[in-house]
Coordinates of N, CA and C and ligand atoms in Angstrom, one line a residue:
M1 N 17.1 -10.9 52.6 CA 17.4 -11.5 51.4 C 18.5 -11.1 50.9
H2 N 19.4 -11.7 50.5 CA 20.8 -11.5 50.0 C 20.4 -10.3 48.7
P3 N 21.2 -9.0 48.7 CA 20.9 -8.2 47.5 C 21.2 -8.9 46.2
D4 N 22.0 -9.9 46.2 CA 22.5 -10.8 44.8 C 21.2 -11.5 44.5
V5 N 20.6 -12.0 45.6 CA 19.6 -12.8 45.1 C 18.2 -12.0 44.7
E6 N 18.1 -11.0 45.4 CA 17.1 -10.1 45.2 C 17.2 -9.5 43.7
A7 N 18.3 -9.2 43.1 CA 18.7 -8.7 41.8 C 18.4 -9.8 40.9
L8 N 19.0 -10.7 41.3 CA 18.7 -12.1 40.0 C 17.2 -12.3 40.0
L9 N 16.5 -12.4 41.2 CA 15.0 -12.7 41.1 C 14.3 -11.7 40.2
A10 N 14.6 -10.3 40.4 CA 14.2 -9.3 39.4 C 14.4 -9.5 38.0
L11 N 15.7 -9.9 37.9 CA 16.4 -10.0 36.7 C 15.5 -11.5 36.0
Q12 N 15.3 -12.2 36.8 CA 14.6 -13.5 36.2 C 13.1 -13.3 35.7
A13 N 12.4 -12.4 36.5 CA 11.1 -12.1 36.4 C 11.0 -11.4 35.0
D14 N 12.0 -10.5 34.7 CA 12.0 -9.6 33.7 C 12.1 -10.6 32.3
D15 N 13.3 -11.3 32.6 CA 13.5 -12.5 31.6 C 12.1 -13.3 31.2
Q16 N 11.6 -13.6 32.2 CA 10.3 -14.4 31.7 C 9.4 -13.6 31.0
A17 N 9.2 -12.3 31.5 CA 8.2 -11.4 30.8 C 8.6 -11.4 29.3
I18 N 10.0 -11.2 29.0 CA 10.5 -10.7 27.8 C 10.1 -12.2 26.9
R19 N 10.4 -13.3 27.7 CA 10.1 -14.5 26.9 C 8.8 -14.8 26.3
V20 N 7.9 -14.3 27.3 CA 6.3 -14.4 26.9 C 5.9 -13.6 25.9
L21 N 6.7 -12.4 25.9 CA 6.4 -11.5 24.8 C 6.9 -12.0 23.3
E22 N 8.3 -12.7 23.5 CA 8.9 -12.9 22.4 C 8.0 -13.9 21.6
E23 N 7.5 -14.9 22.3 CA 6.5 -16.1 22.0 C 5.3 -15.6 21.4
Q24 N 4.8 -14.5 22.1 CA 3.6 -13.9 21.5 C 3.9 -13.3 20.0
L25 N 5.0 -12.6 19.6 CA 5.4 -12.2 18.6 C 5.7 -13.4 17.6
A26 N 6.5 -14.5 18.0 CA 6.7 -15.4 17.0 C 5.4 -16.5 16.6
A27 N 4.3 -16.3 17.6 CA 3.1 -17.1 17.3 C 2.3 -16.3 16.2
F28 N 2.7 -15.2 15.7 CA 2.1 -14.6 14.6 C 2.6 -15.2 13.3
E29 N 3.8 -15.8 13.3 CA 4.8 -16.1 12.0 C 4.0 -17.2 11.2
P30 N 3.4 -18.1 11.8 CA 2.6 -19.2 11.2 C 1.5 -18.9 10.4
R31 N 0.7 -18.0 10.9 CA -0.6 -17.2 10.3 C -0.2 -16.4 9.1
L32 N 1.0 -15.7 9.5 CA 1.3 -14.7 8.4 C 2.0 -15.6 7.2
R33 N 2.7 -16.8 7.5 CA 3.0 -17.6 6.3 C 2.0 -18.2 5.7
A34 N 1.1 -18.7 6.3 CA -0.4 -19.5 6.1 C -1.0 -18.5 5.0
M35 N -1.1 -17.3 5.1 CA -1.7 -16.4 4.5 C -1.0 -16.0 3.4
A36 N 0.3 -15.7 3.1 CA 1.1 -15.5 2.1 C 1.0 -16.6 1.3
Q37 N 1.2 -17.9 1.8 CA 1.0 -19.1 0.7 C -0.4 -19.2 -0.1
A38 N -1.5 -19.0 0.9 CA -2.8 -19.0 0.2 C -3.1 -17.9 -0.8
R39 N -2.3 -16.8 -0.6 CA -2.3 -15.7 -1.4 C -1.5 -16.3 -2.7
T40 N -0.5 -16.7 -2.6 CA 0.4 -17.2 -3.8 C -0.5 -18.3 -4.5
A41 N -1.1 -19.2 -3.9 CA -1.5 -20.3 -4.7 C -2.9 -19.7 -5.2
A42 N -3.6 -18.9 -4.7 CA -4.7 -17.9 -5.5 C -4.2 -17.3 -6.6
A43 N -3.2 -16.8 -6.5 CA -2.4 -15.9 -7.8 C -2.4 -16.9 -8.8
D44 N -1.5 -18.2 -8.3 CA -1.2 -19.3 -9.4 C -2.5 -19.5 -9.9
G45 N -3.5 -19.8 -9.2 CA -4.9 -20.5 -9.8 C -5.3 -19.5 -10.8
V46 N -5.3 -18.2 -10.6 CA -5.7 -17.3 -11.5 C -5.1 -17.3 -12.7
A47 N -3.7 -17.4 -12.8 CA -2.4 -17.4 -13.7 C -3.0 -18.6 -14.6
G48 N -3.0 -19.7 -14.0 CA -3.4 -20.9 -14.7 C -4.7 -21.0 -15.4
A49 N -5.6 -20.2 -14.9 CA -7.0 -20.3 -15.4 C -7.0 -19.5 -16.6
Q50 N -6.2 -18.3 -16.5 CA -6.0 -17.5 -17.5 C -5.1 -17.9 -18.8
A51 N -4.2 -18.7 -18.4 CA -3.5 -19.2 -19.3 C -4.2 -20.4 -20.3
A52 N -5.1 -21.2 -19.8 CA -6.0 -22.2 -20.2 C -7.0 -21.5 -21.2
L53 N -7.4 -20.2 -20.6 CA -8.7 -19.6 -21.3 C -7.6 -18.9 -22.6
A54 N -6.5 -18.6 -22.5 CA -5.7 -18.1 -23.7 C -5.6 -18.8 -24.7
A55 N -5.3 -20.1 -24.3 CA -4.9 -21.2 -25.2 C -6.1 -21.5 -25.9
E56 N -7.5 -21.7 -25.3 CA -8.4 -22.1 -26.0 C -9.0 -20.9 -27.0
E57 N -8.8 -19.6 -26.3 CA -9.1 -18.4 -27.3 C -8.3 -18.5 -28.6
R58 N -7.0 -19.0 -28.3 CA -6.2 -19.0 -29.6 C -6.6 -19.9 -30.7
R59 N -7.0 -21.2 -30.0 CA -7.6 -22.1 -30.8 C -9.0 -21.8 -31.6
Q60 N -9.6 -21.1 -30.7 CA -11.1 -20.5 -31.3 C -10.9 -19.6 -32.5
R61 N -9.7 -18.9 -32.4 CA -9.5 -17.9 -33.5 C -9.0 -18.7 -34.6
D62 N -8.1 -19.6 -34.4 CA -7.6 -20.5 -35.5 C -8.7 -21.4 -36.0
L63 N -9.7 -21.9 -35.4 CA -10.9 -22.4 -36.1 C -11.5 -21.6 -36.9
H64 N -11.9 -20.3 -36.4 CA -12.6 -19.2 -37.4 C -11.9 -19.2 -38.6
E65 N -10.8 -18.9 -38.8 CA -9.8 -18.6 -39.8 C -9.6 -19.7 -40.6
Q66 N -9.6 -20.8 -40.2 CA -9.7 -22.4 -40.7 C -10.9 -22.4 -41.6
I67 N -12.2 -22.3 -40.8 CA -13.4 -22.5 -41.3 C -13.7 -21.2 -42.3
A68 N -13.0 -20.2 -42.3 CA -13.4 -19.2 -43.1 C -12.6 -19.6 -44.5
R69 N -11.5 -20.1 -44.5 CA -10.5 -20.5 -45.6 C -11.6 -21.7 -46.3
H70 N -11.9 -22.6 -45.4 CA -12.4 -23.8 -46.1 C -13.6 -23.5 -46.6
K71 N -14.4 -22.4 -46.0 CA -15.9 -22.1 -46.9 C -15.5 -21.4 -48.3
Q72 N -14.6 -20.5 -48.4 CA -14.2 -20.0 -49.6 C -14.0 -21.2 -50.6
L73 N -13.2 -22.1 -50.1 CA -12.7 -23.0 -50.9 C -14.0 -23.8 -51.4
H74 N -14.8 -24.2 -50.4 CA -16.0 -25.2 -50.6 C -16.7 -24.1 -51.7
E75 N -17.0 -22.8 -51.5 CA -17.7 -22.2 -52.6 C -17.2 -22.0 -53.7
R76 N -15.7 -22.2 -54.0 CA -15.2 -22.3 -55.2 C -15.5 -23.8 -56.0
N77 N -15.6 -24.7 -55.0 CA -15.8 -26.1 -55.4 C -17.2 -26.1 -56.0
V78 N -18.0 -25.6 -55.4 CA -19.4 -25.3 -55.8 C -19.6 -24.6 -57.2
A79 N -18.9 -23.6 -57.2 CA -18.8 -22.9 -58.4 C -18.3 -23.9 -59.6
H80 N -17.3 -24.4 -59.3 CA -16.8 -25.3 -60.3 C -17.7 -26.4 -60.7
L81 N -18.4 -27.0 -59.9 CA -19.4 -27.9 -60.1 C -20.4 -27.6 -61.0
D82 N -20.9 -26.2 -60.9 CA -21.8 -25.8 -61.6 C -21.4 -25.5 -63.0
A83 N -19.9 -25.3 -63.0 CA -19.3 -24.9 -64.3 C -18.9 -26.2 -65.2
V84 N -18.8 -27.2 -64.4 CA -18.6 -28.6 -65.3 C -19.7 -29.4 -65.8
K85 N -19.4 -29.6 -67.1 CA -20.5 -30.0 -68.0 C -20.4 -31.7 -68.1
R86 N -19.0 -32.3 -68.3 CA -18.9 -33.7 -68.5 C -19.3 -34.4 -67.3
M87 N -19.9 -35.5 -67.6 CA -20.3 -36.5 -66.4 C -19.1 -36.9 -65.4
R88 N -18.0 -37.4 -66.2 CA -17.0 -37.9 -65.6 C -16.4 -36.8 -64.5
D89 N -16.2 -35.6 -64.9 CA -15.8 -34.5 -64.1 C -16.8 -34.1 -62.9
A90 N -18.1 -34.3 -63.4 CA -19.0 -33.7 -62.6 C -19.1 -34.5 -61.1
T91 N -18.8 -36.2 -61.4 CA -19.0 -36.9 -60.3 C -17.7 -36.8 -59.5
A92 N -16.6 -36.5 -60.1 CA -15.5 -35.9 -59.1 C -15.8 -34.8 -58.4
A93 N -16.4 -33.7 -58.9 CA -16.4 -32.5 -58.2 C -17.4 -32.6 -57.3
V94 N -18.7 -33.5 -57.5 CA -19.5 -33.7 -56.4 C -18.8 -34.3 -55.1
A95 N -18.0 -35.4 -55.4 CA -17.3 -36.0 -54.2 C -16.6 -34.9 -53.4
Q96 N -16.1 -34.0 -54.3 CA -15.0 -33.2 -53.7 C -16.0 -32.2 -52.8
V97 N -17.1 -31.9 -53.2 CA -17.9 -30.9 -52.8 C -18.4 -31.7 -51.3
E98 N -18.8 -32.8 -51.4 CA -19.4 -33.6 -50.4 C -18.1 -33.8 -49.3
A99 N -17.0 -34.1 -49.7 CA -15.9 -34.1 -48.7 C -15.6 -32.7 -47.9
A100 N -15.5 -31.8 -48.8 CA -15.5 -30.2 -48.0 C -16.7 -29.9 -46.9
R101 N -17.9 -30.2 -47.4 CA -18.9 -30.1 -46.6 C -18.7 -30.9 -45.4
R102 N -18.3 -31.9 -45.3 CA -18.0 -32.9 -44.0 C -17.3 -32.5 -43.1
I103 N -16.1 -31.9 -43.8 CA -15.0 -31.3 -43.0 C -15.4 -30.0 -42.5
L104 N -16.2 -29.2 -43.0 CA -16.7 -27.9 -42.7 C -17.8 -28.1 -41.8
A105 N -18.6 -29.4 -41.7 CA -19.5 -29.7 -40.7 C -18.8 -29.7 -39.2
E106 N -17.6 -30.8 -39.5 CA -16.7 -31.2 -38.2 C -16.2 -29.8 -37.6
E107 N -15.5 -29.1 -38.5 CA -15.0 -27.9 -37.9 C -16.1 -26.9 -37.3
E108 N -17.3 -26.9 -37.8 CA -18.3 -26.2 -37.2 C -18.6 -26.7 -35.8
S109 N -18.5 -28.1 -35.7 CA -18.9 -28.5 -34.3 C -17.6 -28.6 -33.3
D110 N -16.4 -28.6 -33.9 CA -15.3 -28.2 -32.9 C -15.4 -26.8 -32.6
L111 N -15.7 -25.9 -33.3 CA -15.8 -24.8 -33.0 C -16.8 -24.3 -31.9
Q112 N -18.1 -25.0 -32.1 CA -19.0 -25.0 -30.8 C -18.3 -25.4 -29.8
A113 N -17.7 -26.4 -29.7 CA -17.2 -27.1 -28.3 C -16.2 -26.1 -27.8
V114 N -15.2 -25.6 -28.6 CA -14.3 -24.6 -28.3 C -14.9 -23.4 -27.7
T115 N -15.9 -23.0 -28.3 CA -16.5 -21.7 -27.8 C -17.3 -21.8 -26.5
R116 N -17.9 -23.2 -26.3 CA -18.3 -23.5 -25.1 C -17.4 -23.4 -23.8
R117 N -16.2 -24.2 -24.3 CA -15.1 -24.2 -23.4 C -14.5 -22.9 -23.1
V118 N -14.4 -22.0 -23.9 CA -14.1 -20.6 -23.7 C -14.9 -19.8 -22.6
G119 N -16.2 -20.2 -22.9 CA -17.3 -19.5 -21.9 C -16.9 -20.1 -20.6
E120 N -16.9 -21.5 -20.2 CA -16.5 -22.0 -19.2 C -15.2 -21.5 -18.5
L121 N -14.3 -21.4 -19.2 CA -13.0 -20.9 -18.8 C -12.8 -19.4 -18.3
R122 N -13.9 -18.6 -19.2 CA -13.9 -17.3 -18.8 C -14.6 -16.9 -17.5
A123 N -15.6 -17.9 -17.3 CA -16.2 -18.1 -16.0 C -15.7 -18.6 -14.8
A124 N -14.4 -19.4 -15.0 CA -13.6 -19.9 -14.2 C -12.6 -18.8 -13.9
V125 N -11.9 -18.1 -14.8 CA -11.0 -17.0 -14.4 C -11.8 -15.8 -13.5
E126 N -13.0 -15.6 -13.9 CA -13.7 -14.7 -13.2 C -14.0 -14.8 -11.7
A127 N -14.2 -16.5 -11.6 CA -14.6 -16.8 -10.2 C -13.3 -16.8 -9.5
Q128 N -12.1 -17.5 -10.0 CA -10.8 -17.2 -9.3 C -10.3 -15.9 -8.7
E129 N -10.7 -14.9 -9.9 CA -10.3 -13.7 -9.7 C -11.1 -13.0 -8.3
R130 N -12.1 -13.4 -8.5 CA -13.3 -12.8 -7.4 C -12.7 -13.3 -6.2
S131 N -12.6 -14.7 -5.9 CA -12.3 -15.3 -4.7 C -10.8 -15.0 -4.2
G132 N -10.1 -14.6 -5.1 CA -8.7 -14.3 -5.0 C -8.7 -12.8 -4.3
G133 N -9.6 -11.9 -4.9 CA -9.8 -10.3 -4.4 C -10.4 -10.6 -3.0
E134 N -11.3 -11.3 -2.8 CA -11.8 -11.4 -1.4 C -10.9 -11.8 -0.4
M135 N -10.1 -12.9 -0.7 CA -8.9 -13.4 0.2 C -8.0 -12.1 0.6
Q136 N -7.7 -11.5 -0.4 CA -6.7 -10.3 -0.4 C -7.3 -9.4 0.6
A137 N -8.6 -8.8 0.5 CA -9.5 -8.0 1.4 C -9.1 -8.3 2.8
Q138 N -9.7 -9.8 3.1 CA -9.7 -10.3 4.2 C -8.3 -10.3 4.9
H139 N -7.3 -10.8 4.2 CA -5.7 -10.8 4.5 C -5.5 -9.4 4.9
A140 N -5.8 -8.4 4.2 CA -5.4 -6.9 4.5 C -5.9 -6.6 5.9
V141 N -7.4 -6.9 6.2 CA -7.9 -6.6 7.4 C -7.0 -7.4 8.6
E142 N -6.8 -8.7 8.6 CA -6.2 -9.3 9.5 C -4.8 -9.1 9.6
Q143 N -3.9 -8.7 8.5 CA -2.6 -8.2 8.5 C -2.6 -7.0 9.3
E144 N -3.6 -6.0 9.3 CA -3.5 -4.8 9.9 C -3.8 -4.9 11.2
E145 N -4.7 -6.1 11.7 CA -4.8 -6.3 13.4 C -3.4 -6.8 13.8
I146 N -2.9 -7.8 13.0 CA -1.5 -8.4 13.6 C -0.6 -7.2 13.7
A147 N -0.4 -6.3 12.7 CA 0.6 -5.3 12.6 C 0.5 -4.8 14.1
A148 N -0.9 -4.2 14.3 CA -1.4 -3.2 15.6 C -0.8 -4.0 16.9
Q149 N -1.2 -5.2 16.9 CA -0.8 -6.3 18.0 C 0.7 -6.6 18.2
R150 N 1.5 -6.6 17.2 CA 2.8 -6.5 17.0 C 3.3 -5.4 17.7
S151 N 3.0 -4.4 17.1 CA 3.6 -3.0 17.5 C 3.4 -2.7 18.9
E152 N 2.2 -3.1 19.5 CA 2.1 -2.8 20.8 C 2.9 -3.8 21.7
I153 N 3.2 -5.2 21.0 CA 4.0 -6.0 21.8 C 5.5 -5.6 21.8
E154 N 5.8 -5.2 20.8 CA 7.0 -4.6 20.5 C 7.3 -3.4 21.5
G155 N 6.4 -2.7 21.5 CA 6.7 -1.6 22.6 C 7.0 -2.1 24.0
Q156 N 6.1 -3.2 24.3 CA 6.2 -3.6 25.6 C 7.8 -4.2 25.7
L157 N 8.2 -5.0 24.7 CA 9.5 -5.6 24.6 C 10.7 -4.6 25.0
T158 N 10.4 -3.6 24.1 CA 11.5 -2.4 24.2 C 11.6 -2.0 25.9
I159 N 10.3 -1.7 26.4 CA 10.2 -1.2 27.8 C 11.0 -2.5 28.6
A160 N 10.6 -3.9 28.4 CA 11.0 -4.9 29.3 C 12.6 -5.2 29.2
R161 N 13.2 -4.9 27.9 CA 14.5 -5.1 27.7 C 15.1 -3.8 28.2
T162 N 14.8 -2.8 28.3 CA 15.5 -1.5 28.8 C 15.7 -1.8 30.4
A163 N 14.2 -2.4 30.5 CA 14.6 -2.6 32.4 C 15.5 -3.7 32.5
R164 N 15.7 -4.6 31.9 CA 16.2 -5.8 31.9 C 17.8 -5.4 32.1
A165 N 18.2 -4.6 31.1 CA 19.5 -3.9 31.1 C 19.9 -3.2 32.4
G166 N 18.7 -2.3 32.7 CA 19.1 -1.6 34.2 C 19.2 -2.6 35.5
L167 N 18.4 -3.4 35.6 CA 18.5 -4.7 36.4 C 19.7 -5.4 36.5
A168 N 20.3 -5.7 35.3 CA 21.5 -6.4 35.2 C 22.7 -5.6 35.8
T169 N 22.6 -4.3 35.8 CA 23.6 -3.6 36.5 C 23.6 -4.0 38.0
H170 N 22.8 -4.3 38.6 CA 22.8 -4.7 40.1 C 23.2 -5.9 40.3
V171 N 23.6 -6.6 39.5 CA 24.2 -7.9 39.7 C 25.3 -8.1 39.5
N172 N 26.4 -8.5 40.3 CA 27.7 -8.8 40.0 C 28.1 -9.6 38.8
R173 N 29.1 -9.1 38.3 CA 29.7 -9.7 36.9 C 29.6 -11.2 36.6
P174 N 30.5 -11.7 37.8 CA 30.6 -13.3 37.6 C 29.3 -14.0 37.6
L175 N 28.5 -13.5 38.8 CA 27.1 -14.1 38.8 C 26.1 -14.1 37.9
L176 N 26.2 -12.9 37.4 CA 25.3 -12.4 36.1 C 25.8 -13.3 34.7
S177 N 27.0 -13.4 34.6 CA 27.4 -14.5 33.6 C 27.3 -16.0 33.9
K178 N 27.2 -16.4 35.2 CA 26.7 -17.8 35.4 C 25.2 -17.7 35.3
Y179 N 24.5 -16.8 35.5 CA 22.9 -16.6 35.4 C 22.6 -16.9 33.9
D180 N 23.1 -15.9 33.3 CA 22.9 -16.0 31.7 C 23.5 -17.3 31.1
R181 N 24.2 -17.9 31.5 CA 24.9 -19.3 31.0 C 23.5 -20.4 31.2
I182 N 23.3 -20.2 32.6 CA 22.2 -21.2 32.8 C 20.9 -21.2 32.0
R183 N 20.5 -19.8 31.9 CA 19.4 -19.2 31.3 C 19.2 -19.6 30.0
S184 N 20.7 -19.5 29.3 CA 20.5 -19.7 27.8 C 20.4 -21.2 27.5
A185 N 20.8 -22.1 28.5 CA 20.7 -23.7 28.4 C 19.2 -24.1 28.8
R186 N 18.5 -23.5 29.8 CA 17.4 -23.7 30.4 C 16.4 -22.4 30.3
R187 N 15.4 -22.6 29.5 CA 14.8 -21.3 29.5 C 13.9 -21.1 30.6
D188 N 13.5 -21.9 31.2 CA 12.3 -21.9 32.1 C 12.6 -21.3 33.7
G189 N 13.7 -21.3 33.9 CA 14.3 -20.6 35.2 C 15.6 -21.0 35.6
A190 N 16.3 -20.1 36.1 CA 17.8 -20.3 36.3 C 18.3 -20.1 37.8
I191 N 17.3 -19.5 38.6 CA 17.5 -19.4 40.1 C 16.2 -19.8 40.8
Y192 N 16.4 -20.7 41.7 CA 15.4 -21.2 42.5 C 15.7 -21.1 44.1
A193 N 14.6 -21.1 44.8 CA 14.8 -21.2 46.5 C 14.8 -22.7 46.6
L194 N 15.6 -22.8 47.9 CA 15.5 -24.4 48.4 C 14.2 -24.5 48.8
R195 N 13.6 -25.7 48.5 CA 12.2 -26.0 48.9 C 12.6 -27.5 49.9
G196 N 12.5 -26.8 51.2 CA 12.7 -27.5 52.3 C 14.1 -27.9 52.3
P197 N 14.7 -29.2 52.4 CA 16.1 -29.4 52.5 C 16.5 -29.5 50.8
S198 N 15.7 -29.5 49.8 CA 16.0 -29.7 48.5 C 16.0 -28.9 47.4
C199 N 16.5 -28.9 46.4 CA 16.5 -28.0 45.3 C 15.0 -27.8 45.0
G200 N 14.8 -26.4 44.6 CA 13.5 -26.0 44.2 C 13.2 -26.3 42.9
N201 N 14.1 -27.0 42.1 CA 13.9 -27.1 40.5 C 13.8 -28.7 40.5
C202 N 14.8 -29.4 41.1 CA 14.9 -30.7 40.8 C 14.5 -31.8 42.0
D203 N 14.4 -31.3 43.2 CA 14.2 -31.8 44.3 C 15.2 -32.8 44.9
T204 N 16.5 -32.6 44.4 CA 17.5 -33.2 45.0 C 17.9 -32.9 46.2
S205 N 18.1 -33.5 47.2 CA 18.3 -32.9 48.4 C 19.7 -32.3 48.7
V206 N 19.9 -31.0 49.4 CA 21.1 -30.4 49.3 C 21.7 -30.8 50.8
P207 N 23.1 -31.3 50.9 CA 23.8 -31.4 52.2 C 23.4 -30.3 53.4
M208 N 23.0 -30.8 54.5 CA 22.7 -29.9 55.6 C 23.9 -28.9 55.7
Q209 N 25.1 -29.4 55.7 CA 26.3 -28.5 55.8 C 26.2 -27.2 54.9
R210 N 25.9 -27.6 53.6 CA 25.9 -26.5 52.6 C 24.8 -25.5 52.7
R211 N 23.5 -26.1 53.1 CA 22.3 -25.4 53.5 C 22.4 -24.4 54.6
N212 N 23.2 -24.8 55.6 CA 23.6 -23.9 56.8 C 24.3 -23.0 56.4
V213 N 25.2 -23.2 55.6 CA 26.2 -21.9 54.9 C 25.2 -20.9 54.0
M214 N 24.3 -21.5 53.4 CA 23.7 -20.6 52.5 C 22.6 -19.8 53.3
A215 N 21.9 -20.4 54.4 CA 20.9 -19.9 55.4 C 21.7 -18.6 56.0
A216 N 23.1 -18.9 56.6 CA 23.9 -18.0 57.4 C 24.5 -16.8 56.4
S217 N 25.0 -17.2 55.4 CA 25.7 -15.9 54.5 C 24.7 -15.6 53.5
G218 N 23.8 -16.1 52.9 CA 22.9 -15.8 51.9 C 23.8 -16.1 50.6
T219 N 24.6 -16.9 50.5 CA 25.6 -17.2 49.5 C 24.6 -18.1 48.3
I220 N 24.9 -17.8 47.1 CA 24.3 -18.5 45.9 C 25.0 -19.8 45.8
E221 N 24.5 -21.2 45.7 CA 25.1 -22.1 45.2 C 24.4 -22.9 44.0
V222 N 25.1 -23.7 43.2 CA 24.7 -24.4 42.1 C 24.5 -25.5 42.6
C223 N 23.2 -26.2 42.0 CA 22.7 -27.5 42.2 C 23.5 -28.5 41.6
E224 N 23.9 -29.4 42.2 CA 25.0 -30.5 41.6 C 24.2 -31.1 40.6
T225 N 23.0 -31.5 40.8 CA 22.2 -32.3 39.9 C 21.8 -31.7 38.5
C226 N 21.1 -30.6 38.6 CA 20.4 -30.0 37.6 C 20.8 -28.8 37.1
G227 N 21.8 -28.2 37.8 CA 22.8 -26.8 37.5 C 22.0 -25.5 37.7
V228 N 20.9 -25.5 38.3 CA 20.4 -24.4 38.7 C 21.0 -23.4 39.6
L229 N 20.8 -22.1 39.9 CA 21.4 -21.6 41.1 C 20.3 -21.7 42.2
L230 N 21.0 -21.9 43.2 CA 20.0 -22.2 44.7 C 20.1 -20.8 45.7
Y231 N 19.2 -20.4 46.3 CA 19.3 -19.7 47.4 C 18.6 -20.2 48.7
A232 N 18.9 -19.8 49.6 CA 18.0 -20.3 51.0 C 17.0 -19.2 51.0
G233 N 15.6 -19.8 51.0 CA 14.5 -18.7 51.0 C 14.3 -18.4 52.3
A234 N 13.7 -17.3 52.5 CA 13.0 -16.7 53.9 C 12.5 -17.7 54.9
Ligands
ZN1 ZN1 18.4 -29.1 41.2

């Protein structure tokens, strides 16, 4: 086999190994992205639940204060009712006391509902925080595994790239740049052996005269149909 062919085949084997390793590295990305998105969504969920809880707690405090104020007012009205002597004033005072009592009853029932919602929202916040924490722990384990796998693959890649640089010095410059150009356009292979009378990649037949030259001198030709490098196999 012509040394150029031998050198290019070694280079191509290494390039393919590098490609596989690069694809393995890239394959981690969607999982890492999905995990990051899930964590963001969980954090947003916790923040939303906390905000809803805070709003309801504010409402609960306001109602407490309002009820306390109205109770005071009511007590004053009741005291006033005891104090009034004349019938006409007493009727008005009774109506006032009754109205205040109704308002207070409504407010008390509002407060009960708000207190119930505060309890529910607190439980929701706790549940979201718990599941977020569990997810975080799971992700930490998985991220550590991925980091270990990645660093192993990166180590292999460094070795393969160093080997590639060494192999490239064995190929003459014009041929190497031709190979690199073809390889950057079509990643699955740049140099093929003839298969019988045809291109090993696209199967277009190569004229006999060119094949004879290739076989005799070991030269590398370009397939006129698919553009890959061709050599006469053993
Ligand atoms: Zn071809």
